[in-house]
PDB file of C-alpha atoms and ligand atoms in Angstrom:
ATOM      1  CA  SER A   1      -0.082  -0.115   0.020  1.00  0.00           C
ATOM      2  CA  SER A   2       1.057   3.579  -0.784  1.00  0.00           C
ATOM      3  CA  PRO A   3       2.503   5.953   1.921  1.00  0.00           C
ATOM      4  CA  ASP A   4      -0.764   8.071   1.128  1.00  0.00           C
ATOM      5  CA  SER A   5      -3.103   5.236   1.506  1.00  0.00           C
ATOM      6  CA  ASP A   6      -5.104   7.154   4.075  1.00  0.00           C
ATOM      7  CA  SER A   7      -5.868   9.970   1.919  1.00  0.00           C
ATOM      8  CA  SER A   8      -6.769   7.656  -0.893  1.00  0.00           C
ATOM      9  CA  LYS A   9      -9.527   5.895   1.325  1.00  0.00           C
ATOM     10  CA  PRO A  10     -13.009   7.447   0.068  1.00  0.00           C
ATOM     11  CA  GLU A  11     -14.300   9.582   2.944  1.00  0.00           C
ATOM     12  CA  LEU A  12     -17.961   9.183   4.211  1.00  0.00           C
ATOM     13  CA  GLU A  13     -19.294  12.319   4.106  1.00  0.00           C
ATOM     14  CA  LYS A  14     -23.100  12.132   4.475  1.00  0.00           C
ATOM     15  CA  ALA A  15     -25.808   9.350   4.208  1.00  0.00           C
ATOM     16  CA  GLY A  16     -29.695   9.465   4.346  1.00  0.00           C
ATOM     17  CA  LEU A  17     -33.171   9.227   2.651  1.00  0.00           C
ATOM     18  CA  LEU A  18     -33.934  11.643  -0.026  1.00  0.00           C
ATOM     19  CA  ASN A  19     -36.625  11.678  -2.711  1.00  0.00           C
ATOM     20  CA  LYS A  20     -35.112  11.481  -6.113  1.00  0.00           C
ATOM     21  CA  THR A  21     -35.997  11.693  -9.870  1.00  0.00           C
ATOM     22  CA  LYS A  22     -33.609  11.625 -12.810  1.00  0.00           C
ATOM     23  CA  ILE A  23     -35.033  14.330 -15.426  1.00  0.00           C
ATOM     24  CA  SER A  24     -32.092  14.153 -17.988  1.00  0.00           C
ATOM     25  CA  GLU A  25     -29.995  11.552 -19.583  1.00  0.00           C
ATOM     26  CA  GLY A  26     -27.100  12.896 -21.581  1.00  0.00           C
ATOM     27  CA  GLY A  27     -28.967  16.110 -22.108  1.00  0.00           C
ATOM     28  CA  ARG A  28     -32.099  14.205 -23.210  1.00  0.00           C
ATOM     29  CA  LYS A  29     -35.155  14.990 -21.066  1.00  0.00           C
ATOM     30  CA  LEU A  30     -36.846  12.298 -19.269  1.00  0.00           C
ATOM     31  CA  ARG A  31     -40.436  11.537 -17.700  1.00  0.00           C
ATOM     32  CA  LYS A  32     -40.056  12.075 -13.893  1.00  0.00           C
ATOM     33  CA  ASN A  33     -40.096   9.196 -11.610  1.00  0.00           C
ATOM     34  CA  TRP A  34     -39.988  10.178  -7.918  1.00  0.00           C
ATOM     35  CA  ASN A  35     -38.672   7.406  -5.662  1.00  0.00           C
ATOM     36  CA  GLN A  36     -37.037   7.512  -2.075  1.00  0.00           C
ATOM     37  CA  SER A  37     -33.582   6.827  -2.382  1.00  0.00           C
ATOM     38  CA  TRP A  38     -30.753   6.022   0.150  1.00  0.00           C
ATOM     39  CA  VAL A  39     -28.085   8.540  -0.652  1.00  0.00           C
ATOM     40  CA  VAL A  40     -24.621   8.204   0.164  1.00  0.00           C
ATOM     41  CA  LEU A  41     -21.917  10.916  -0.402  1.00  0.00           C
ATOM     42  CA  VAL A  42     -18.531   9.205  -0.429  1.00  0.00           C
ATOM     43  CA  GLY A  43     -15.437  10.445  -1.795  1.00  0.00           C
ATOM     44  CA  ASN A  44     -16.116  12.100  -5.009  1.00  0.00           C
ATOM     45  CA  SER A  45     -19.425  10.112  -5.672  1.00  0.00           C
ATOM     46  CA  LEU A  46     -22.964  10.707  -4.596  1.00  0.00           C
ATOM     47  CA  VAL A  47     -24.429   7.043  -4.462  1.00  0.00           C
ATOM     48  CA  PHE A  48     -27.982   6.005  -4.845  1.00  0.00           C
ATOM     49  CA  PHE A  49     -29.446   2.869  -3.162  1.00  0.00           C
ATOM     50  CA  LYS A  50     -33.015   1.840  -3.331  1.00  0.00           C
ATOM     51  CA  ASP A  51     -34.855   2.702  -0.063  1.00  0.00           C
ATOM     52  CA  PRO A  52     -34.323  -0.029   2.438  1.00  0.00           C
ATOM     53  CA  LYS A  53     -37.788   0.358   3.491  1.00  0.00           C
ATOM     54  CA  SER A  54     -39.305  -0.669   0.207  1.00  0.00           C
ATOM     55  CA  GLN A  55     -37.762  -3.874   0.287  1.00  0.00           C
ATOM     56  CA  THR A  56     -38.126  -7.109   2.569  1.00  0.00           C
ATOM     57  CA  PRO A  57     -36.340  -6.857   5.796  1.00  0.00           C
ATOM     58  CA  SER A  58     -34.023 -10.011   4.819  1.00  0.00           C
ATOM     59  CA  SER A  59     -33.010  -8.469   1.593  1.00  0.00           C
ATOM     60  CA  TRP A  60     -31.645  -5.299   2.709  1.00  0.00           C
ATOM     61  CA  LYS A  61     -28.269  -5.439   4.992  1.00  0.00           C
ATOM     62  CA  PRO A  62     -25.861  -2.736   5.049  1.00  0.00           C
ATOM     63  CA  GLY A  63     -23.082  -3.579   2.803  1.00  0.00           C
ATOM     64  CA  ASN A  64     -24.634  -6.154   0.886  1.00  0.00           C
ATOM     65  CA  SER A  65     -26.623  -3.851  -1.072  1.00  0.00           C
ATOM     66  CA  ARG A  66     -25.844  -2.712  -4.581  1.00  0.00           C
ATOM     67  CA  PRO A  67     -25.888   0.837  -5.662  1.00  0.00           C
ATOM     68  CA  GLU A  68     -28.686   1.732  -8.203  1.00  0.00           C
ATOM     69  CA  SER A  69     -26.471   4.057  -9.465  1.00  0.00           C
ATOM     70  CA  SER A  70     -23.624   6.590  -8.850  1.00  0.00           C
ATOM     71  CA  VAL A  71     -22.653  10.128  -9.774  1.00  0.00           C
ATOM     72  CA  ASP A  72     -19.353  11.695 -10.244  1.00  0.00           C
ATOM     73  CA  LEU A  73     -19.089  15.093  -8.639  1.00  0.00           C
ATOM     74  CA  ARG A  74     -16.354  16.454 -10.377  1.00  0.00           C
ATOM     75  CA  GLY A  75     -17.629  19.335 -12.500  1.00  0.00           C
ATOM     76  CA  ALA A  76     -21.027  18.634 -11.315  1.00  0.00           C
ATOM     77  CA  GLN A  77     -23.429  21.879 -10.686  1.00  0.00           C
ATOM     78  CA  LEU A  78     -26.265  22.434  -8.035  1.00  0.00           C
ATOM     79  CA  GLU A  79     -29.027  24.658  -8.112  1.00  0.00           C
ATOM     80  CA  PHE A  80     -32.068  25.304  -5.824  1.00  0.00           C
ATOM     81  CA  ALA A  81     -34.858  24.521  -8.520  1.00  0.00           C
ATOM     82  CA  ASP A  82     -38.179  24.639  -6.777  1.00  0.00           C
ATOM     83  CA  CYS A  83     -39.528  25.929 -10.101  1.00  0.00           C
ATOM     84  CA  LEU A  84     -38.844  22.599 -11.586  1.00  0.00           C
ATOM     85  CA  SER A  85     -41.492  20.667  -9.198  1.00  0.00           C
ATOM     86  CA  SER A  86     -44.694  21.128  -7.556  1.00  0.00           C
ATOM     87  CA  LYS A  87     -42.740  19.753  -4.337  1.00  0.00           C
ATOM     88  CA  LYS A  88     -40.856  22.044  -1.990  1.00  0.00           C
ATOM     89  CA  ASN A  89     -37.121  21.990  -1.232  1.00  0.00           C
ATOM     90  CA  VAL A  90     -36.108  20.960  -4.362  1.00  0.00           C
ATOM     91  CA  PHE A  91     -32.439  21.098  -5.861  1.00  0.00           C
ATOM     92  CA  LYS A  92     -31.081  20.001  -9.027  1.00  0.00           C
ATOM     93  CA  LEU A  93     -27.666  18.215  -9.567  1.00  0.00           C
ATOM     94  CA  ARG A  94     -26.377  18.187 -13.119  1.00  0.00           C
ATOM     95  CA  THR A  95     -23.133  16.237 -13.955  1.00  0.00           C
ATOM     96  CA  VAL A  96     -20.615  16.928 -16.613  1.00  0.00           C
ATOM     97  CA  THR A  97     -22.291  14.118 -18.731  1.00  0.00           C
ATOM     98  CA  GLY A  98     -25.466  15.922 -18.874  1.00  0.00           C
ATOM     99  CA  ASN A  99     -27.413  13.835 -16.563  1.00  0.00           C
ATOM    100  CA  GLU A 100     -29.654  15.851 -14.225  1.00  0.00           C
ATOM    101  CA  PHE A 101     -31.298  14.718 -11.097  1.00  0.00           C
ATOM    102  CA  LEU A 102     -34.021  16.405  -8.722  1.00  0.00           C
ATOM    103  CA  LEU A 103     -33.343  15.670  -4.850  1.00  0.00           C
ATOM    104  CA  GLN A 104     -36.048  16.795  -2.378  1.00  0.00           C
ATOM    105  CA  SER A 105     -37.320  16.289   1.186  1.00  0.00           C
ATOM    106  CA  GLU A 106     -40.225  17.795   3.008  1.00  0.00           C
ATOM    107  CA  THR A 107     -37.584  18.757   5.734  1.00  0.00           C
ATOM    108  CA  ASP A 108     -35.997  22.140   4.838  1.00  0.00           C
ATOM    109  CA  SER A 109     -32.978  21.807   7.163  1.00  0.00           C
ATOM    110  CA  LEU A 110     -32.097  18.511   5.952  1.00  0.00           C
ATOM    111  CA  VAL A 111     -32.204  19.679   2.205  1.00  0.00           C
ATOM    112  CA  ARG A 112     -29.958  22.734   2.973  1.00  0.00           C
ATOM    113  CA  GLU A 113     -27.454  20.461   4.633  1.00  0.00           C
ATOM    114  CA  TRP A 114     -27.519  18.114   1.658  1.00  0.00           C
ATOM    115  CA  TYR A 115     -26.958  21.118  -0.557  1.00  0.00           C
ATOM    116  CA  ASN A 116     -24.133  22.644   1.302  1.00  0.00           C
ATOM    117  CA  THR A 117     -22.399  19.248   1.747  1.00  0.00           C
ATOM    118  CA  ILE A 118     -22.528  18.158  -1.989  1.00  0.00           C
ATOM    119  CA  GLN A 119     -21.420  21.652  -2.947  1.00  0.00           C
ATOM    120  CA  GLY A 120     -18.501  21.610  -0.474  1.00  0.00           C
ATOM    121  CA  VAL A 121     -17.398  18.275  -2.379  1.00  0.00           C
ATOM    122  CA  ILE A 122     -17.693  19.948  -5.800  1.00  0.00           C
ATOM    123  CA  ASP A 123     -15.750  23.035  -4.596  1.00  0.00           C
ATOM    124  CA  ARG A 124     -12.990  20.606  -3.101  1.00  0.00           C
ATOM    125  CA  LEU A 125     -12.639  18.857  -6.304  1.00  0.00           C
ATOM    126  CA  GLU A 126     -12.364  22.113  -8.332  1.00  0.00           C
ATOM    127  CA  ARG A 127      -9.316  22.978  -6.191  1.00  0.00           C
ATOM    128  CA  GLU A 128      -7.556  19.674  -6.795  1.00  0.00           C
TER     129      GLU A 128
HETATM  130  C1  I3P B   1     -45.730  13.426 -13.096  1.00  0.00           C
HETATM  131  C2  I3P B   1     -45.781  13.375 -11.618  1.00  0.00           C
HETATM  132  C3  I3P B   1     -44.567  14.202 -11.091  1.00  0.00           C
HETATM  133  C4  I3P B   1     -44.599  15.606 -11.451  1.00  0.00           C
HETATM  134  C5  I3P B   1     -44.733  15.640 -12.937  1.00  0.00           C
HETATM  135  C6  I3P B   1     -45.845  14.949 -13.599  1.00  0.00           C
HETATM  136  O1  I3P B   1     -47.003  13.059 -13.715  1.00  0.00           O
HETATM  137  O2  I3P B   1     -47.036  13.794 -11.251  1.00  0.00           O
HETATM  138  O3  I3P B   1     -44.838  13.858  -9.621  1.00  0.00           O
HETATM  139  O4  I3P B   1     -43.599  16.103 -11.039  1.00  0.00           O
HETATM  140  O5  I3P B   1     -44.680  17.253 -13.152  1.00  0.00           O
HETATM  141  O6  I3P B   1     -45.712  15.283 -14.966  1.00  0.00           O
HETATM  142  P1  I3P B   1     -46.929  11.445 -14.538  1.00  0.00           P
HETATM  143  O7  I3P B   1     -46.974  10.532 -13.159  1.00  0.00           O
HETATM  144  O8  I3P B   1     -48.248  11.126 -15.146  1.00  0.00           O
HETATM  145  O9  I3P B   1     -45.549  11.164 -14.988  1.00  0.00           O
HETATM  146  P2  I3P B   1     -43.421  16.882  -9.455  1.00  0.00           P
HETATM  147  O10 I3P B   1     -43.910  16.054  -8.415  1.00  0.00           O
HETATM  148  O11 I3P B   1     -41.919  17.139  -9.358  1.00  0.00           O
HETATM  149  O12 I3P B   1     -44.191  18.312  -9.716  1.00  0.00           O
HETATM  150  P3  I3P B   1     -44.110  18.023 -14.376  1.00  0.00           P
HETATM  151  O13 I3P B   1     -44.575  17.392 -15.634  1.00  0.00           O
HETATM  152  O14 I3P B   1     -44.698  19.300 -14.158  1.00  0.00           O
HETATM  153  O15 I3P B   1     -42.633  17.963 -13.963  1.00  0.00           O
END
């Protein structure tokens, strides 16, 4: 292992439940399909898992659950986007590849925390 193996170990920044829908794929608009997602911010990525509560108790165990998808935050853009939904507390995440996601929760403070934490990672990656 390298001397800097500590700094190369992805850091878990945040994890929790958010409502999520993908609205574009490579710049092409998609039909919304809101679902609750278990969201994990680790290293340079935002990783989405299916909502554990929507699965049978035996099928979901931490660590043996495969991500549904994963987003590289390098060069990504965030903006609050209440105008893009009838829901409140919505923000949009756009990747360099032109994929766009809306993320939302009924809890204002939780959404602000997620927004700020993700923006912090985007800013860190820009400085690297
Ligand atoms: C969509 C669904 C979404 C809604 C979307 C509707 O209808 O109601 O929840 O987005 O609004 O088109 P359908 O189920 O028939 O696809 P919001 O909840 O974010 O408002 P939109 O078309 O104005 O984006």
